[in-house]
Amino acid sequence: MKKITFLLLLIPFFSNAQNPNYWQQQADYTMSIDMNVDTYQYDGAQKLTYTNNSPDTLHTLFYHLYFNAFQPGSEMDIRLQHIKDPDGRMVTNIGTKEAPIFESRISKLQPDEIGFIKINTLQQDNAAVTFETIGTILKVTLNKPLQPGEKTVLDMTFKGQVPVQIRRSGRNNKEGVALSMTQWYPKIAEYDFEGWHANAYIAREFHGVWGDYDVKITIDKKYTLGGTGYLQNPNEIGHGYETEKLSKRAKRKKYKKIKKLTWHFVAPNVHDFTWAADPKFTHDTMQGENDVTLHFLYKNNLAKEQLENWKKLQTKTAEFLSYYNKNIGRYPYKQYSVIQGGDGGMEYAMCTLITGERNYGSLIGVTAHEFAHTWFQFLLATNEIKHEWMDEGFTSYISDLAMNEVMKQNKENPHEGSYKSYIRLATSGVEEPQSLYADRFHYNAAYGASAYSKGDVFLAQLGYIIGENNLQKTLKKYFEDFKFKHPTPNDFKRTAEKVSGLQLDWYLNEWTQTTHTIDYAIKEINSSVVTLENKGSMPMPIDVKVMYTDGSTEDFYIPLRMLLGQKPTTATIINDWSWVQPSYTFTVSKPVKSVEIDSSQRMADIDRSNNVFEVIVKD
Ligand SMILES: [Zn+2]
């Protein structure tokens, strides 16, 4: 038996590891929280079992204390006062619409409105350790250095205060949801092959350590909770989680003398734990594919039409689950919760918090997007502080396709909006490379267009380069090989190379690490001789459609030499084109009437006006 167990444990770990030197840290949490719903303060105890799988000896550990960002004078506050286009949710316009003057909402928070996490005690293996709070980061100096392969246990007690809702987390959001508890606990920072990722909380999102969570939340019995994990005591809790239904009378009797309930959740193999709570949540459930329970928690005092939207959302969410299972890979957890809360839409482990007072299209579209993040962030956990485009862009790509199918949109190019947004960015003069860290963009708008739109186009355009079939295969292989890990841009590129047999280093470099742009043009047509020109700074393989004077058409494909191969195509394959060569001439069999470069418009050419050329026939 032992041998079998040993093998079973090893197989999933090693068979998927593409790099035999790959390792990742492990952080298992046991937490209990006592929430005071009147003061918005909570007392917490946390036991963190931290395993150092790295080859390095660690002397220091870092935790994130995200709630400290919601204090006047924090880095988040100061950044908000200086960025030219602050997030509208985080500021008040004290000027006019024409001449706005933005005031940071964080700068105005009173002591009982700010967020904080204060560490009371911290021990390593039962001995007190030295720690220091530096803004949103806690620095811990270990008593005993942690050797490669060793485990250590960190016991902590802390006090938290839930901030007035300004961004993502908080109390009493604009729709009156009491508690949006995201990024709410002391969370160990990730340490990987690049070192520590102890980034201050300025605006952007996640990089966390994989682990198992065991969380107990004690809260006023009137509150209904939803979030990450599986409820362990559903019949004690009720609130729509119970498996044994009680009569109203029996329920009254059961809960009469109780003031608070303790909700016990476990969540295996996640890198975050989120929850939300409100005394007025309606809680519906529905079964999705592979016995996944879908939970929907939304305010029972929404307008009638909005309540109907939340009902209609439920079967669509099940359809999105099936779509992502089929087109990326199987959802591995037992539940997913769509919860009204937060300040827009934001993805978390096994759940999303989304504002609920939306029209139907918006509720569905945002849910499709946030749910897709489960695959591109909560299972393929790229560091989105550094590689934001792999998270937002890939999510946008797959949710565009899911919306097109599930909502029967029948769009010829479901990514058209992203292409337009990217081209606007590329011609705006404020574009910065995608490889810039998410918090460091000069403009929020440029960050958004780069991460979401240019990231979406990265994949859609890769379909143009390697072929649609190869792209679909790449996505599935990427998920299989890198789920429950922290893949990097290179891991994705290697997967696409292995599937397609083409060389793609140039694509990753130019698209993600530079602001080079694509602009191909037709220079000249001389009877049956066609000359194309590369006017842009980024090269591409070229699909060309030629219409002859006799009315027939022929498709040609010009491989980019750097690919060292070609995509599967039914077009006539002609000589390759090296990026060093500014122009390219080819001869066809008959006199030409017109030529079009990339009629599918999946190549992100920033000036399409020179992609079509028609021969003017003089009589
Ligand atoms: Zn997103």
Coordinates of N, CA and C and ligand atoms in Angstrom, one line a residue, residues 347 369-370 373 392 395 452, ligand 1:
E347 N -11.8 38.4 -9.8 CA -11.7 36.9 -9.7 C -11.0 36.6 -8.4
H369 N -16.2 36.5 -17.9 CA -14.8 36.9 -17.8 C -14.2 36.5 -16.4
E370 N -14.9 36.8 -15.3 CA -14.3 36.5 -14.0 C -14.2 35.0 -13.8
H373 N -11.2 33.6 -15.4 CA -10.0 33.8 -14.6 C -9.6 32.6 -13.8
E392 N -5.1 38.8 -17.7 CA -6.2 39.5 -18.3 C -6.4 39.2 -19.8
T395 N -7.6 35.6 -20.4 CA -9.0 35.5 -19.9 C -10.0 36.2 -20.9
Y452 N -5.4 43.8 -21.2 CA -6.6 43.1 -21.6 C -6.6 43.0 -23.2
Ligands
ZN1 ZN -9.9 40.2 -15.6

